[in-house]
Amino acid sequence: HRDAARRSYVAPFQQQLEGFARIVFGPTVAIEVDHESLEIVSRTMDGVTVPYDSLSSGAKEQLCVLARLACAALVSPASEDGGDGGVPVIFDDALGYSDAGRLERVGAAFSSAGHQSQVIVLTCVPERYRNIGSATVVHLEERPAQPDAA
């Protein structure tokens, strides 16, 4: 029963992941997901399949971000009446290996995911995420160090 349940997760996860991946990698992208572990096995673009382990650091990082967005969208989808749904998904300074073009498209994927989930990005490099769209930006001010109470 456990194996059957695990296999039932693959198709919705792969479909959600590929939806976000099309935003980033284009309309020809296909993602192969392992039916046992739910790990990304390969990415196919324009008919060329590359095993996950052979992808660039940036592509791996982008797929990992998209996989987390896909999981969040599946765990608690927005309600049919337009009410809030979705679980929060938190990123801490992700996408350090992504070039400017991919950052722009990943920003669009974040924006799309934000309609289904609460996406929280913590960063010390805010310009990396400037393409998210209608994001609410909260700047945290640096506090001076407190003297020891000795």
PDB file of C-alpha atoms in Angstrom:
ATOM      1  CA  HIS A   1       0.000   0.000   0.000  1.00  0.00           C
ATOM      2  CA  ARG A   2       2.881   2.331   0.776  1.00  0.00           C
ATOM      3  CA  ASP A   3       4.370   1.807  -2.689  1.00  0.00           C
ATOM      4  CA  ALA A   4       0.999   2.387  -4.355  1.00  0.00           C
ATOM      5  CA  ALA A   5       0.522   5.590  -2.363  1.00  0.00           C
ATOM      6  CA  ARG A   6       4.014   6.798  -3.297  1.00  0.00           C
ATOM      7  CA  ARG A   7       3.383   6.096  -6.993  1.00  0.00           C
ATOM      8  CA  SER A   8       0.141   8.082  -6.793  1.00  0.00           C
ATOM      9  CA  TYR A   9       2.151  11.167  -5.778  1.00  0.00           C
ATOM     10  CA  VAL A  10       4.411  11.105  -8.821  1.00  0.00           C
ATOM     11  CA  ALA A  11       2.004  12.290 -11.546  1.00  0.00           C
ATOM     12  CA  PRO A  12       0.620  15.339  -9.668  1.00  0.00           C
ATOM     13  CA  PHE A  13       4.105  16.327  -8.482  1.00  0.00           C
ATOM     14  CA  GLN A  14       5.595  15.933 -11.957  1.00  0.00           C
ATOM     15  CA  GLN A  15       2.730  17.897 -13.525  1.00  0.00           C
ATOM     16  CA  GLN A  16       3.051  20.769 -11.044  1.00  0.00           C
ATOM     17  CA  LEU A  17       6.852  20.770 -11.350  1.00  0.00           C
ATOM     18  CA  GLU A  18       6.713  20.829 -15.150  1.00  0.00           C
ATOM     19  CA  GLY A  19       4.238  23.715 -15.027  1.00  0.00           C
ATOM     20  CA  PHE A  20       6.732  25.825 -13.090  1.00  0.00           C
ATOM     21  CA  ALA A  21       9.634  24.477 -15.188  1.00  0.00           C
ATOM     22  CA  ARG A  22       7.974  25.694 -18.405  1.00  0.00           C
ATOM     23  CA  ILE A  23       8.107  29.232 -17.030  1.00  0.00           C
ATOM     24  CA  VAL A  24      11.848  28.921 -16.440  1.00  0.00           C
ATOM     25  CA  PHE A  25      13.094  26.571 -19.171  1.00  0.00           C
ATOM     26  CA  GLY A  26      10.516  27.008 -21.939  1.00  0.00           C
ATOM     27  CA  PRO A  27       7.579  25.097 -23.400  1.00  0.00           C
ATOM     28  CA  THR A  28       9.526  21.984 -24.480  1.00  0.00           C
ATOM     29  CA  VAL A  29      10.782  21.053 -21.012  1.00  0.00           C
ATOM     30  CA  ALA A  30       9.973  17.671 -19.496  1.00  0.00           C
ATOM     31  CA  ILE A  31      11.100  16.484 -16.095  1.00  0.00           C
ATOM     32  CA  GLU A  32      11.537  12.814 -15.235  1.00  0.00           C
ATOM     33  CA  VAL A  33      10.802  11.988 -11.605  1.00  0.00           C
ATOM     34  CA  ASP A  34      11.828   8.739  -9.886  1.00  0.00           C
ATOM     35  CA  HIS A  35       8.686   6.780  -8.964  1.00  0.00           C
ATOM     36  CA  GLU A  36      10.209   5.485  -5.738  1.00  0.00           C
ATOM     37  CA  SER A  37      12.067   8.457  -4.274  1.00  0.00           C
ATOM     38  CA  LEU A  38      10.305  11.386  -6.016  1.00  0.00           C
ATOM     39  CA  GLU A  39      13.762  12.724  -6.939  1.00  0.00           C
ATOM     40  CA  ILE A  40      14.357  14.522 -10.213  1.00  0.00           C
ATOM     41  CA  VAL A  41      16.106  12.089 -12.567  1.00  0.00           C
ATOM     42  CA  SER A  42      16.535  14.212 -15.699  1.00  0.00           C
ATOM     43  CA  ARG A  43      15.487  17.318 -17.594  1.00  0.00           C
ATOM     44  CA  THR A  44      14.626  17.260 -21.286  1.00  0.00           C
ATOM     45  CA  MET A  45      14.653  20.478 -23.327  1.00  0.00           C
ATOM     46  CA  ASP A  46      14.209  20.694 -27.075  1.00  0.00           C
ATOM     47  CA  GLY A  47      14.485  16.905 -27.291  1.00  0.00           C
ATOM     48  CA  VAL A  48      17.813  16.732 -25.419  1.00  0.00           C
ATOM     49  CA  THR A  49      17.728  14.795 -22.142  1.00  0.00           C
ATOM     50  CA  VAL A  50      20.363  15.518 -19.509  1.00  0.00           C
ATOM     51  CA  PRO A  51      20.618  13.473 -16.306  1.00  0.00           C
ATOM     52  CA  TYR A  52      20.131  15.584 -13.185  1.00  0.00           C
ATOM     53  CA  ASP A  53      23.686  14.911 -11.985  1.00  0.00           C
ATOM     54  CA  SER A  54      25.080  16.282 -15.276  1.00  0.00           C
ATOM     55  CA  LEU A  55      23.172  19.584 -15.157  1.00  0.00           C
ATOM     56  CA  SER A  56      24.920  22.821 -14.255  1.00  0.00           C
ATOM     57  CA  SER A  57      24.828  23.998 -10.653  1.00  0.00           C
ATOM     58  CA  GLY A  58      22.427  26.753 -11.680  1.00  0.00           C
ATOM     59  CA  ALA A  59      19.991  24.369 -13.401  1.00  0.00           C
ATOM     60  CA  LYS A  60      20.064  21.997 -10.410  1.00  0.00           C
ATOM     61  CA  GLU A  61      19.422  24.885  -8.048  1.00  0.00           C
ATOM     62  CA  GLN A  62      16.528  26.150 -10.172  1.00  0.00           C
ATOM     63  CA  LEU A  63      14.940  22.694 -10.342  1.00  0.00           C
ATOM     64  CA  CYS A  64      15.231  22.322  -6.567  1.00  0.00           C
ATOM     65  CA  VAL A  65      13.496  25.673  -6.065  1.00  0.00           C
ATOM     66  CA  LEU A  66      10.759  24.691  -8.515  1.00  0.00           C
ATOM     67  CA  ALA A  67      10.325  21.314  -6.801  1.00  0.00           C
ATOM     68  CA  ARG A  68       9.754  23.041  -3.458  1.00  0.00           C
ATOM     69  CA  LEU A  69       7.222  25.395  -5.059  1.00  0.00           C
ATOM     70  CA  ALA A  70       5.462  22.378  -6.606  1.00  0.00           C
ATOM     71  CA  CYS A  71       5.315  20.572  -3.252  1.00  0.00           C
ATOM     72  CA  ALA A  72       3.877  23.631  -1.530  1.00  0.00           C
ATOM     73  CA  ALA A  73       1.208  24.017  -4.211  1.00  0.00           C
ATOM     74  CA  LEU A  74       0.222  20.358  -3.870  1.00  0.00           C
ATOM     75  CA  VAL A  75       0.181  20.166  -0.077  1.00  0.00           C
ATOM     76  CA  SER A  76      -2.435  22.853   0.387  1.00  0.00           C
ATOM     77  CA  PRO A  77      -3.842  24.253  -2.863  1.00  0.00           C
ATOM     78  CA  ALA A  78      -5.834  27.478  -2.981  1.00  0.00           C
ATOM     79  CA  SER A  79      -9.558  26.924  -2.531  1.00  0.00           C
ATOM     80  CA  GLU A  80     -11.922  26.916  -5.516  1.00  0.00           C
ATOM     81  CA  ASP A  81     -13.686  30.046  -4.259  1.00  0.00           C
ATOM     82  CA  GLY A  82     -10.456  32.011  -4.533  1.00  0.00           C
ATOM     83  CA  GLY A  83      -9.770  31.958  -0.808  1.00  0.00           C
ATOM     84  CA  ASP A  84      -6.337  31.560   0.610  1.00  0.00           C
ATOM     85  CA  GLY A  85      -4.743  28.192   0.572  1.00  0.00           C
ATOM     86  CA  GLY A  86      -1.259  26.976   0.205  1.00  0.00           C
ATOM     87  CA  VAL A  87       1.391  26.492   2.780  1.00  0.00           C
ATOM     88  CA  PRO A  88       4.282  28.877   3.226  1.00  0.00           C
ATOM     89  CA  VAL A  89       7.518  27.936   1.497  1.00  0.00           C
ATOM     90  CA  ILE A  90      10.677  29.671   2.690  1.00  0.00           C
ATOM     91  CA  PHE A  91      13.884  30.239   0.728  1.00  0.00           C
ATOM     92  CA  ASP A  92      17.056  31.589   2.292  1.00  0.00           C
ATOM     93  CA  ASP A  93      19.343  33.203  -0.299  1.00  0.00           C
ATOM     94  CA  ALA A  94      18.720  30.628  -3.007  1.00  0.00           C
ATOM     95  CA  LEU A  95      19.694  31.026  -6.662  1.00  0.00           C
ATOM     96  CA  GLY A  96      23.311  32.060  -6.179  1.00  0.00           C
ATOM     97  CA  TYR A  97      24.335  30.097  -9.289  1.00  0.00           C
ATOM     98  CA  SER A  98      21.651  31.471 -11.638  1.00  0.00           C
ATOM     99  CA  ASP A  99      22.365  33.899 -14.459  1.00  0.00           C
ATOM    100  CA  ALA A 100      20.322  37.078 -14.978  1.00  0.00           C
ATOM    101  CA  GLY A 101      18.033  35.574 -17.642  1.00  0.00           C
ATOM    102  CA  ARG A 102      17.115  32.580 -15.529  1.00  0.00           C
ATOM    103  CA  LEU A 103      16.691  34.778 -12.437  1.00  0.00           C
ATOM    104  CA  GLU A 104      14.083  36.759 -14.354  1.00  0.00           C
ATOM    105  CA  ARG A 105      12.171  33.608 -15.294  1.00  0.00           C
ATOM    106  CA  VAL A 106      12.474  32.079 -11.817  1.00  0.00           C
ATOM    107  CA  GLY A 107      11.052  35.361 -10.507  1.00  0.00           C
ATOM    108  CA  ALA A 108       8.031  34.761 -12.742  1.00  0.00           C
ATOM    109  CA  ALA A 109       7.723  31.233 -11.309  1.00  0.00           C
ATOM    110  CA  PHE A 110       7.835  32.652  -7.761  1.00  0.00           C
ATOM    111  CA  SER A 111       5.125  35.108  -8.738  1.00  0.00           C
ATOM    112  CA  SER A 112       2.978  32.324 -10.204  1.00  0.00           C
ATOM    113  CA  ALA A 113       3.494  30.157  -7.104  1.00  0.00           C
ATOM    114  CA  GLY A 114       2.497  33.106  -4.937  1.00  0.00           C
ATOM    115  CA  HIS A 115      -1.068  32.715  -6.198  1.00  0.00           C
ATOM    116  CA  GLN A 116      -1.188  29.268  -4.580  1.00  0.00           C
ATOM    117  CA  SER A 117       1.217  29.504  -1.654  1.00  0.00           C
ATOM    118  CA  GLN A 118       2.890  32.049   0.559  1.00  0.00           C
ATOM    119  CA  VAL A 119       6.434  32.358  -0.779  1.00  0.00           C
ATOM    120  CA  ILE A 120       8.916  33.898   1.641  1.00  0.00           C
ATOM    121  CA  VAL A 121      12.400  34.790   0.422  1.00  0.00           C
ATOM    122  CA  LEU A 122      15.117  35.834   2.857  1.00  0.00           C
ATOM    123  CA  THR A 123      18.103  37.439   1.208  1.00  0.00           C
ATOM    124  CA  CYS A 124      21.006  39.811   1.606  1.00  0.00           C
ATOM    125  CA  VAL A 125      21.012  40.246  -2.206  1.00  0.00           C
ATOM    126  CA  PRO A 126      17.535  41.676  -2.958  1.00  0.00           C
ATOM    127  CA  GLU A 127      18.369  42.562  -6.579  1.00  0.00           C
ATOM    128  CA  ARG A 128      18.506  38.806  -7.279  1.00  0.00           C
ATOM    129  CA  TYR A 129      14.728  38.685  -6.699  1.00  0.00           C
ATOM    130  CA  ARG A 130      13.630  41.957  -8.303  1.00  0.00           C
ATOM    131  CA  ASN A 131      11.682  40.082 -11.016  1.00  0.00           C
ATOM    132  CA  ILE A 132       9.159  38.501  -8.683  1.00  0.00           C
ATOM    133  CA  GLY A 133       6.548  41.090  -9.588  1.00  0.00           C
ATOM    134  CA  SER A 134       4.053  42.201  -6.991  1.00  0.00           C
ATOM    135  CA  ALA A 135       6.078  40.924  -4.046  1.00  0.00           C
ATOM    136  CA  THR A 136       5.825  42.655  -0.711  1.00  0.00           C
ATOM    137  CA  VAL A 137       9.336  43.649   0.316  1.00  0.00           C
ATOM    138  CA  VAL A 138      10.234  44.038   3.979  1.00  0.00           C
ATOM    139  CA  HIS A 139      13.663  45.470   4.739  1.00  0.00           C
ATOM    140  CA  LEU A 140      15.113  44.501   8.088  1.00  0.00           C
ATOM    141  CA  GLU A 141      17.323  47.086   9.682  1.00  0.00           C
ATOM    142  CA  GLU A 142      20.628  46.120  11.192  1.00  0.00           C
ATOM    143  CA  ARG A 143      20.601  46.517  14.942  1.00  0.00           C
ATOM    144  CA  PRO A 144      23.683  47.738  16.789  1.00  0.00           C
ATOM    145  CA  ALA A 145      25.437  45.153  18.916  1.00  0.00           C
ATOM    146  CA  GLN A 146      24.320  45.083  22.537  1.00  0.00           C
ATOM    147  CA  PRO A 147      27.068  45.467  25.150  1.00  0.00           C
ATOM    148  CA  ASP A 148      27.620  42.480  27.415  1.00  0.00           C
ATOM    149  CA  ALA A 149      25.821  42.715  30.723  1.00  0.00           C
ATOM    150  CA  ALA A 150      28.932  41.652  32.649  1.00  0.00           C
TER     151      ALA A 150
END
